Amino acid sequence: MGTELMNSDSTVINVRSDTQTLPTDAMRRAMADAELGDETYHEDPTVRHLEDRIAALTGTESAMLVLSGTMANLVALMTHCRPGDEVFLDANVHVLRAEAGGLSRVAGVTPTIVPSARGHLVARDLDAAVRPRDVIRPRPRLVWLENTHNLAGGSVLDPRTQAGIAAVARTHGLSVHLDGARLPNAAAALGTSWSDLTSGVDSVYLDFTKGLACPLGSVLAGPKDFIDEARYHRRVLGGGMRQAGVIAACALVALDTLVERLVLDHETAQLLASELAMSDNYRVINDVETNIVVVDVSKLGSPRFVAERLREVGVIASLRPPHAIRLVTHLQITPALAVETARRMERLATELVIA
Ligand SMILES: Cc1ncc(COP(=O)(O)O)c(C=O)c1O
């Protein structure tokens, strides 16, 4: 493991996100030893190997390595849609809230927000939101899903609900894209395969930089003609790569060594939530289904105030305004560190209440 955190008062516990993970020693070795070629000509054997494995795991025809999740989503939008086309999505999906407005600025699509439950679209509301084609309206084109849903606290979209949404999309002639940045977490939580969770979707992106601890690298997968076209859009965005096998090698080690253990991150999140449930000062406000714990801190102050005080005692969290902070478990967060996180939070709360 790159950095071994010890259970001591001086340890900084970084639960800001699972993107804070560091690559393991095996990953670093694989990057150094990777067989390489020029990816722009699709001649990097390690990249091709990774893409083939992801296509097989997701039950798709083809896959393509990209530099980041944001780029994967943007390429998906540009491949599915023409500028002006309408995309149906939940109000808090990552592509709308945290990807710098690229969907409008670069892909030029028209977002239409559809009511959702736990961040996942409700099939009958989607049905009602799609209007007949008409010269005055944007052309309805794409339905957007996110599994797990980051801003909904890591909530999981189950295959049955997804099938219902996909059926509505088909009725209206719409394609479906799945932002699966944390699809491996969803699969671990449901005890199912990745291909179960891609059933009914036209394209999916998976990320290696979240719970899978890679420093960069995401994969977009779908039908062969879709991925062929996506390669063009990746190039347009400046995402064409050369000896990208160094990235793919790392992801291949993650596939072999880190996927199975994601359930441990979920157990650690449960442990953290149950420790915090014993406190009168904090309130866990999400159903902890995966590795994300959202905590209402309003008894102590604003999220920013509490997060700044927590940083002083060595706990790094992210903000979930207006009332909450977010804690995410990952490869470097052991059960002991989860307990230590709750202990530091409670000690801080006691100090703040007394002051
Ligand atoms: C659900 C989801 N999609 C996409 C992304 C984009 O990934 P990146 O920020 O690495 O580009 C993230 C990042 O956290 C995410 O949580």
Tab-separated table of C-alpha atoms and ligand atoms in Angstrom:
chain	number	residue	atom	x	y	z
A	1	MET	CA	0.000	0.000	0.000
A	2	GLY	CA	1.319	3.461	-0.888
A	3	THR	CA	0.663	5.118	2.458
A	4	GLU	CA	-0.113	3.175	5.609
A	5	LEU	CA	-2.056	5.316	8.042
A	6	MET	CA	-1.582	4.523	11.712
A	7	ASN	CA	-4.201	4.834	14.391
A	8	SER	CA	-2.615	7.651	16.344
A	9	ASP	CA	-3.539	11.208	17.226
A	10	SER	CA	-1.037	12.620	14.748
A	11	THR	CA	-2.467	10.763	11.765
A	12	VAL	CA	-4.361	12.828	9.242
A	13	ILE	CA	-7.518	10.924	8.322
A	14	ASN	CA	-8.529	11.932	4.816
A	15	VAL	CA	-12.178	11.028	4.311
A	16	ARG	CA	-12.881	13.872	1.907
A	17	SER	CA	-13.463	11.455	-0.964
A	18	ASP	CA	-12.489	8.043	-2.311
A	19	THR	CA	-10.531	10.022	-4.915
A	20	GLN	CA	-7.973	10.567	-2.134
A	21	THR	CA	-6.776	6.981	-2.458
A	22	LEU	CA	-3.156	6.382	-3.318
A	23	PRO	CA	-1.996	3.630	-5.704
A	24	THR	CA	-0.699	0.427	-4.133
A	25	ASP	CA	2.903	-0.739	-4.529
A	26	ALA	CA	1.721	-3.408	-7.002
A	27	MET	CA	0.131	-0.673	-9.104
A	28	ARG	CA	3.296	1.401	-9.084
A	29	ARG	CA	5.317	-1.653	-10.183
A	30	ALA	CA	2.821	-2.483	-12.937
A	31	MET	CA	3.050	1.078	-14.250
A	32	ALA	CA	6.829	0.822	-14.412
A	33	ASP	CA	6.754	-2.567	-16.170
A	34	ALA	CA	3.867	-1.948	-18.599
A	35	GLU	CA	4.214	-2.929	-22.229
A	36	LEU	CA	3.570	0.244	-24.247
A	37	GLY	CA	2.600	1.514	-27.703
A	38	ASP	CA	0.994	4.591	-29.259
A	39	GLU	CA	-2.622	4.780	-28.138
A	40	THR	CA	-3.503	7.405	-30.762
A	41	TYR	CA	-3.064	4.602	-33.330
A	42	HIS	CA	-4.739	2.225	-30.846
A	43	GLU	CA	-1.486	0.277	-30.669
A	44	ASP	CA	-0.866	0.219	-26.930
A	45	PRO	CA	-1.275	-3.459	-25.969
A	46	THR	CA	-1.915	-2.732	-22.285
A	47	VAL	CA	-4.671	-0.237	-23.105
A	48	ARG	CA	-6.244	-2.706	-25.526
A	49	HIS	CA	-6.134	-5.429	-22.886
A	50	LEU	CA	-7.876	-3.187	-20.342
A	51	GLU	CA	-10.512	-2.102	-22.864
A	52	ASP	CA	-11.255	-5.727	-23.792
A	53	ARG	CA	-11.620	-6.685	-20.140
A	54	ILE	CA	-13.977	-3.796	-19.409
A	55	ALA	CA	-16.090	-4.579	-22.478
A	56	ALA	CA	-16.400	-8.179	-21.270
A	57	LEU	CA	-17.166	-7.167	-17.677
A	58	THR	CA	-19.829	-4.642	-18.677
A	59	GLY	CA	-21.374	-6.832	-21.388
A	60	THR	CA	-20.631	-4.244	-24.072
A	61	GLU	CA	-18.998	-4.597	-27.497
A	62	SER	CA	-16.252	-2.087	-27.080
A	63	ALA	CA	-14.538	0.241	-24.611
A	64	MET	CA	-12.184	3.216	-24.643
A	65	LEU	CA	-9.751	4.557	-22.068
A	66	VAL	CA	-10.115	8.246	-21.225
A	67	LEU	CA	-8.237	10.541	-18.892
A	68	SER	CA	-10.977	11.360	-16.393
A	69	GLY	CA	-14.591	10.784	-15.499
A	70	THR	CA	-15.460	14.300	-16.557
A	71	MET	CA	-13.968	13.583	-19.985
A	72	ALA	CA	-15.834	10.251	-20.230
A	73	ASN	CA	-19.165	11.946	-19.536
A	74	LEU	CA	-18.432	14.781	-21.945
A	75	VAL	CA	-17.395	12.396	-24.733
A	76	ALA	CA	-20.577	10.385	-24.088
A	77	LEU	CA	-22.709	13.533	-24.408
A	78	MET	CA	-20.937	14.614	-27.606
A	79	THR	CA	-21.301	11.147	-29.116
A	80	HIS	CA	-24.980	10.652	-28.258
A	81	CYS	CA	-26.161	14.221	-28.882
A	82	ARG	CA	-25.953	17.133	-31.261
A	83	PRO	CA	-25.818	20.662	-29.801
A	84	GLY	CA	-29.259	21.677	-28.541
A	85	ASP	CA	-30.469	18.102	-27.959
A	86	GLU	CA	-32.357	17.390	-24.750
A	87	VAL	CA	-30.914	15.272	-21.942
A	88	PHE	CA	-33.163	14.056	-19.113
A	89	LEU	CA	-31.518	13.916	-15.715
A	90	ASP	CA	-31.877	14.193	-11.960
A	91	ALA	CA	-31.217	17.656	-10.504
A	92	ASN	CA	-28.113	16.569	-8.592
A	93	VAL	CA	-26.203	14.355	-10.991
A	94	HIS	CA	-22.472	14.974	-11.060
A	95	VAL	CA	-22.442	16.013	-14.727
A	96	LEU	CA	-24.785	18.897	-13.912
A	97	ARG	CA	-23.380	19.921	-10.522
A	98	ALA	CA	-19.663	19.281	-10.598
A	99	GLU	CA	-18.259	19.094	-14.103
A	100	ALA	CA	-17.730	22.813	-14.672
A	101	GLY	CA	-20.792	23.211	-16.877
A	102	GLY	CA	-19.133	21.263	-19.700
A	103	LEU	CA	-22.452	19.737	-20.709
A	104	SER	CA	-23.671	23.192	-21.772
A	105	ARG	CA	-20.371	24.875	-22.580
A	106	VAL	CA	-18.795	22.094	-24.645
A	107	ALA	CA	-21.483	19.544	-25.560
A	108	GLY	CA	-24.138	22.278	-25.879
A	109	VAL	CA	-27.011	20.092	-24.726
A	110	THR	CA	-30.273	21.164	-23.087
A	111	PRO	CA	-30.732	19.619	-19.633
A	112	THR	CA	-34.274	18.807	-18.491
A	113	ILE	CA	-34.611	17.888	-14.829
A	114	VAL	CA	-36.876	14.957	-14.006
A	115	PRO	CA	-38.182	14.103	-10.502
A	116	SER	CA	-36.196	11.369	-8.819
A	117	ALA	CA	-36.120	9.170	-5.730
A	118	ARG	CA	-32.772	8.946	-3.906
A	119	GLY	CA	-31.259	10.558	-7.004
A	120	HIS	CA	-32.618	7.966	-9.441
A	121	LEU	CA	-35.163	8.944	-12.085
A	122	VAL	CA	-38.749	7.862	-11.574
A	123	ALA	CA	-39.923	6.042	-14.727
A	124	ARG	CA	-43.435	7.535	-14.837
A	125	ASP	CA	-42.067	11.073	-14.302
A	126	LEU	CA	-39.598	10.504	-17.117
A	127	ASP	CA	-42.454	9.355	-19.305
A	128	ALA	CA	-44.371	12.541	-18.495
A	129	ALA	CA	-41.333	14.766	-19.098
A	130	VAL	CA	-40.688	13.623	-22.670
A	131	ARG	CA	-42.771	15.741	-25.026
A	132	PRO	CA	-43.609	14.789	-28.606
A	133	ARG	CA	-41.118	15.986	-31.214
A	134	ASP	CA	-42.035	19.441	-32.390
A	135	VAL	CA	-40.323	22.223	-34.274
A	136	ILE	CA	-40.363	24.508	-31.204
A	137	ARG	CA	-38.747	22.075	-28.730
A	138	PRO	CA	-35.234	20.719	-28.285
A	139	ARG	CA	-34.924	17.231	-29.727
A	140	PRO	CA	-35.253	14.665	-26.922
A	141	ARG	CA	-32.168	12.443	-27.141
A	142	LEU	CA	-30.678	10.994	-23.969
A	143	VAL	CA	-31.560	9.756	-20.479
A	144	TRP	CA	-28.805	10.149	-17.879
A	145	LEU	CA	-28.341	7.808	-14.907
A	146	GLU	CA	-25.757	7.771	-12.109
A	147	ASN	CA	-24.951	4.654	-10.047
A	148	THR	CA	-24.010	5.013	-7.260
A	149	HIS	CA	-25.370	8.534	-6.943
A	150	ASN	CA	-22.702	10.713	-5.376
A	151	LEU	CA	-24.736	13.690	-4.148
A	152	ALA	CA	-27.559	11.415	-2.989
A	153	GLY	CA	-25.098	9.866	-0.522
A	154	GLY	CA	-23.907	6.887	-2.563
A	155	SER	CA	-27.397	5.499	-3.184
A	156	VAL	CA	-27.621	2.411	-5.388
A	157	LEU	CA	-29.801	2.043	-8.493
A	158	ASP	CA	-31.056	-1.545	-8.679
A	159	PRO	CA	-31.407	-3.349	-12.044
A	160	ARG	CA	-35.225	-3.604	-11.813
A	161	THR	CA	-35.709	0.137	-11.379
A	162	GLN	CA	-33.175	0.727	-14.139
A	163	ALA	CA	-35.056	-1.623	-16.459
A	164	GLY	CA	-38.235	0.414	-15.894
A	165	ILE	CA	-36.437	3.656	-16.763
A	166	ALA	CA	-34.783	2.078	-19.824
A	167	ALA	CA	-38.149	0.783	-21.053
A	168	VAL	CA	-39.588	4.313	-20.960
A	169	ALA	CA	-36.508	5.613	-22.777
A	170	ARG	CA	-36.989	2.995	-25.525
A	171	THR	CA	-40.657	3.928	-25.919
A	172	HIS	CA	-39.579	7.466	-26.725
A	173	GLY	CA	-36.609	6.477	-28.897
A	174	LEU	CA	-34.089	7.848	-26.377
A	175	SER	CA	-30.647	6.453	-25.586
A	176	VAL	CA	-29.486	5.874	-21.990
A	177	HIS	CA	-26.073	6.762	-20.568
A	178	LEU	CA	-24.943	5.516	-17.167
A	179	ASP	CA	-22.411	7.503	-15.159
A	180	GLY	CA	-20.917	4.542	-13.332
A	181	ALA	CA	-18.054	6.362	-11.635
A	182	ARG	CA	-18.838	4.106	-8.663
A	183	LEU	CA	-20.549	1.230	-10.474
A	184	PRO	CA	-18.138	-1.234	-8.797
A	185	ASN	CA	-19.471	0.001	-5.439
A	186	ALA	CA	-23.052	-0.492	-6.607
A	187	ALA	CA	-22.232	-4.030	-7.748
A	188	ALA	CA	-20.488	-4.783	-4.445
A	189	ALA	CA	-23.463	-3.455	-2.470
A	190	LEU	CA	-25.965	-5.531	-4.455
A	191	GLY	CA	-23.699	-8.579	-4.737
A	192	THR	CA	-24.188	-8.591	-8.480
A	193	SER	CA	-22.111	-8.353	-11.665
A	194	TRP	CA	-21.245	-5.171	-13.535
A	195	SER	CA	-23.075	-6.443	-16.602
A	196	ASP	CA	-26.273	-6.808	-14.545
A	197	LEU	CA	-26.033	-3.105	-13.820
A	198	THR	CA	-25.415	-2.077	-17.423
A	199	SER	CA	-28.402	-3.951	-18.770
A	200	GLY	CA	-30.682	-1.629	-20.766
A	201	VAL	CA	-28.139	1.183	-21.087
A	202	ASP	CA	-26.462	2.250	-24.330
A	203	SER	CA	-23.238	3.508	-22.822
A	204	VAL	CA	-21.528	3.385	-19.442
A	205	TYR	CA	-18.480	4.962	-17.904
A	206	LEU	CA	-16.499	3.425	-15.060
A	207	ASP	CA	-13.832	5.153	-13.026
A	208	PHE	CA	-10.577	3.797	-11.682
A	209	THR	CA	-9.734	6.865	-9.614
A	210	LYS	CA	-12.440	6.478	-6.977
A	211	GLY	CA	-12.482	3.372	-4.750
A	212	LEU	CA	-10.131	1.616	-7.169
A	213	ALA	CA	-7.224	3.855	-6.160
A	214	CYS	CA	-5.683	4.690	-9.545
A	215	PRO	CA	-4.107	8.120	-10.064
A	216	LEU	CA	-6.015	8.612	-13.333
A	217	GLY	CA	-8.019	6.671	-15.878
A	218	SER	CA	-11.661	6.026	-16.722
A	219	VAL	CA	-13.274	3.828	-19.353
A	220	LEU	CA	-16.286	4.530	-21.580
A	221	ALA	CA	-18.021	1.431	-22.970
A	222	GLY	CA	-20.838	0.737	-25.419
A	223	PRO	CA	-21.568	-0.578	-28.920
A	224	LYS	CA	-18.618	-0.679	-31.338
A	225	ASP	CA	-19.887	2.095	-33.625
A	226	PHE	CA	-20.558	4.314	-30.575
A	227	ILE	CA	-17.008	3.823	-29.264
A	228	ASP	CA	-15.513	4.353	-32.743
A	229	GLU	CA	-17.294	7.711	-32.875
A	230	ALA	CA	-16.345	8.452	-29.244
A	231	ARG	CA	-12.657	8.090	-30.188
A	232	TYR	CA	-13.100	11.074	-32.502
A	233	HIS	CA	-14.689	13.190	-29.736
A	234	ARG	CA	-11.981	12.214	-27.252
A	235	ARG	CA	-9.456	13.532	-29.769
A	236	VAL	CA	-11.444	16.761	-30.239
A	237	LEU	CA	-11.229	17.343	-26.478
A	238	GLY	CA	-7.467	16.849	-26.477
A	239	GLY	CA	-7.780	13.476	-24.812
A	240	GLY	CA	-5.830	11.505	-27.404
A	241	MET	CA	-2.967	9.776	-25.621
A	242	ARG	CA	0.327	8.203	-26.546
A	243	GLN	CA	1.933	5.531	-24.295
A	244	ALA	CA	-1.176	5.284	-22.121
A	245	GLY	CA	-0.409	1.720	-21.045
A	246	VAL	CA	1.031	3.191	-17.840
A	247	ILE	CA	-2.524	4.206	-16.920
A	248	ALA	CA	-4.104	0.953	-18.088
A	249	ALA	CA	-1.558	-1.181	-16.227
A	250	CYS	CA	-2.591	0.412	-12.979
A	251	ALA	CA	-6.275	-0.153	-13.730
A	252	LEU	CA	-5.625	-3.828	-14.528
A	253	VAL	CA	-4.071	-4.323	-11.090
A	254	ALA	CA	-7.097	-2.592	-9.561
A	255	LEU	CA	-9.393	-5.024	-11.377
A	256	ASP	CA	-7.446	-7.986	-10.032
A	257	THR	CA	-6.857	-6.810	-6.474
A	258	LEU	CA	-9.242	-4.066	-5.348
A	259	VAL	CA	-12.702	-4.783	-6.728
A	260	GLU	CA	-13.467	-7.630	-4.336
A	261	ARG	CA	-12.518	-5.599	-1.282
A	262	LEU	CA	-14.956	-2.706	-1.957
A	263	VAL	CA	-17.460	-4.378	0.378
A	264	LEU	CA	-14.969	-3.665	3.160
A	265	ASP	CA	-15.259	0.077	2.464
A	266	HIS	CA	-19.023	-0.258	2.801
A	267	GLU	CA	-18.668	-2.094	6.117
A	268	THR	CA	-16.280	0.605	7.328
A	269	ALA	CA	-18.811	3.278	6.341
A	270	GLN	CA	-21.478	1.402	8.327
A	271	LEU	CA	-19.136	1.270	11.303
A	272	LEU	CA	-18.456	5.003	11.068
A	273	ALA	CA	-22.189	5.733	10.804
A	274	SER	CA	-22.994	3.546	13.803
A	275	GLU	CA	-20.273	5.236	15.901
A	276	LEU	CA	-21.694	8.658	14.963
A	277	ALA	CA	-25.229	7.482	15.727
A	278	MET	CA	-24.189	7.304	19.402
A	279	SER	CA	-23.497	11.047	19.418
A	280	ASP	CA	-26.064	13.728	20.278
A	281	ASN	CA	-24.062	16.254	18.273
A	282	TYR	CA	-24.171	14.700	14.834
A	283	ARG	CA	-26.906	13.132	12.715
A	284	VAL	CA	-26.232	10.765	9.834
A	285	ILE	CA	-28.783	11.802	7.216
A	286	ASN	CA	-28.305	9.296	4.396
A	287	ASP	CA	-29.053	5.591	4.238
A	288	VAL	CA	-25.493	4.341	4.172
A	289	GLU	CA	-25.701	1.911	1.251
A	290	THR	CA	-22.093	2.149	0.056
A	291	ASN	CA	-19.007	4.115	1.131
A	292	ILE	CA	-20.507	7.579	1.706
A	293	VAL	CA	-21.688	8.962	5.049
A	294	VAL	CA	-23.448	12.339	5.097
A	295	VAL	CA	-23.573	13.994	8.519
A	296	ASP	CA	-25.737	16.908	9.645
A	297	VAL	CA	-23.517	19.181	11.743
A	298	SER	CA	-25.986	22.038	12.274
A	299	LYS	CA	-25.909	21.642	16.068
A	300	LEU	CA	-22.284	22.790	15.975
A	301	GLY	CA	-22.250	25.381	13.186
A	302	SER	CA	-22.024	25.674	9.434
A	303	PRO	CA	-20.465	22.829	7.424
A	304	ARG	CA	-17.511	25.072	6.577
A	305	PHE	CA	-16.913	25.994	10.236
A	306	VAL	CA	-17.112	22.379	11.395
A	307	ALA	CA	-14.934	21.095	8.542
A	308	GLU	CA	-12.272	23.703	9.333
A	309	ARG	CA	-12.252	22.714	13.034
A	310	LEU	CA	-12.126	19.038	12.040
A	311	ARG	CA	-9.125	19.693	9.829
A	312	GLU	CA	-7.348	21.115	12.891
A	313	VAL	CA	-7.812	17.761	14.630
A	314	GLY	CA	-6.708	15.797	11.575
A	315	VAL	CA	-9.982	14.828	9.920
A	316	ILE	CA	-10.440	16.057	6.340
A	317	ALA	CA	-14.080	16.030	5.209
A	318	SER	CA	-15.958	17.658	2.339
A	319	LEU	CA	-18.875	20.067	2.613
A	320	ARG	CA	-22.494	19.228	1.848
A	321	PRO	CA	-24.215	22.582	2.411
A	322	PRO	CA	-26.434	23.856	3.843
A	323	HIS	CA	-26.185	21.593	6.917
A	324	ALA	CA	-23.907	18.636	6.330
A	325	ILE	CA	-20.417	17.323	5.751
A	326	ARG	CA	-19.517	14.184	3.805
A	327	LEU	CA	-17.179	11.395	4.893
A	328	VAL	CA	-16.087	8.734	2.407
A	329	THR	CA	-14.363	5.459	3.254
A	330	HIS	CA	-11.749	3.954	0.940
A	331	LEU	CA	-8.626	1.827	0.661
A	332	GLN	CA	-6.663	3.864	3.191
A	333	ILE	CA	-9.438	4.005	5.822
A	334	THR	CA	-9.286	1.000	8.135
A	335	PRO	CA	-12.072	0.184	10.629
A	336	ALA	CA	-9.756	1.521	13.373
A	337	LEU	CA	-9.449	4.829	11.522
A	338	ALA	CA	-13.234	5.013	11.142
A	339	VAL	CA	-13.627	4.634	14.905
A	340	GLU	CA	-10.863	7.209	15.408
A	341	THR	CA	-12.679	9.618	13.054
A	342	ALA	CA	-15.863	9.374	15.133
A	343	ARG	CA	-13.818	9.762	18.348
A	344	ARG	CA	-12.141	12.956	17.087
A	345	MET	CA	-15.465	14.313	15.879
A	346	GLU	CA	-17.067	13.721	19.261
A	347	ARG	CA	-14.137	15.254	21.143
A	348	LEU	CA	-14.346	18.326	18.921
A	349	ALA	CA	-18.120	18.556	19.468
A	350	THR	CA	-17.660	18.439	23.231
A	351	GLU	CA	-15.099	21.266	23.057
A	352	LEU	CA	-17.357	23.372	20.833
A	353	VAL	CA	-20.399	22.854	23.026
A	354	ILE	CA	-18.456	23.773	26.205
A	355	ALA	CA	-16.950	26.869	24.533
B	1	LIG	C1	-20.596	10.323	-10.069
B	1	LIG	C2	-19.381	10.970	-10.639
B	1	LIG	N1	-19.262	11.097	-11.954
B	1	LIG	C3	-18.196	11.659	-12.523
B	1	LIG	C4	-17.150	12.113	-11.758
B	1	LIG	C5	-16.009	12.785	-12.466
B	1	LIG	O1	-14.748	12.278	-12.172
B	1	LIG	P1	-13.476	13.230	-12.234
B	1	LIG	O2	-13.703	14.336	-11.229
B	1	LIG	O3	-12.361	12.345	-11.827
B	1	LIG	O4	-13.341	13.757	-13.606
B	1	LIG	C6	-17.214	11.994	-10.365
B	1	LIG	C7	-16.111	12.486	-9.510
B	1	LIG	O5	-16.155	12.448	-8.315
B	1	LIG	C8	-18.361	11.421	-9.784
B	1	LIG	O6	-18.511	11.302	-8.464
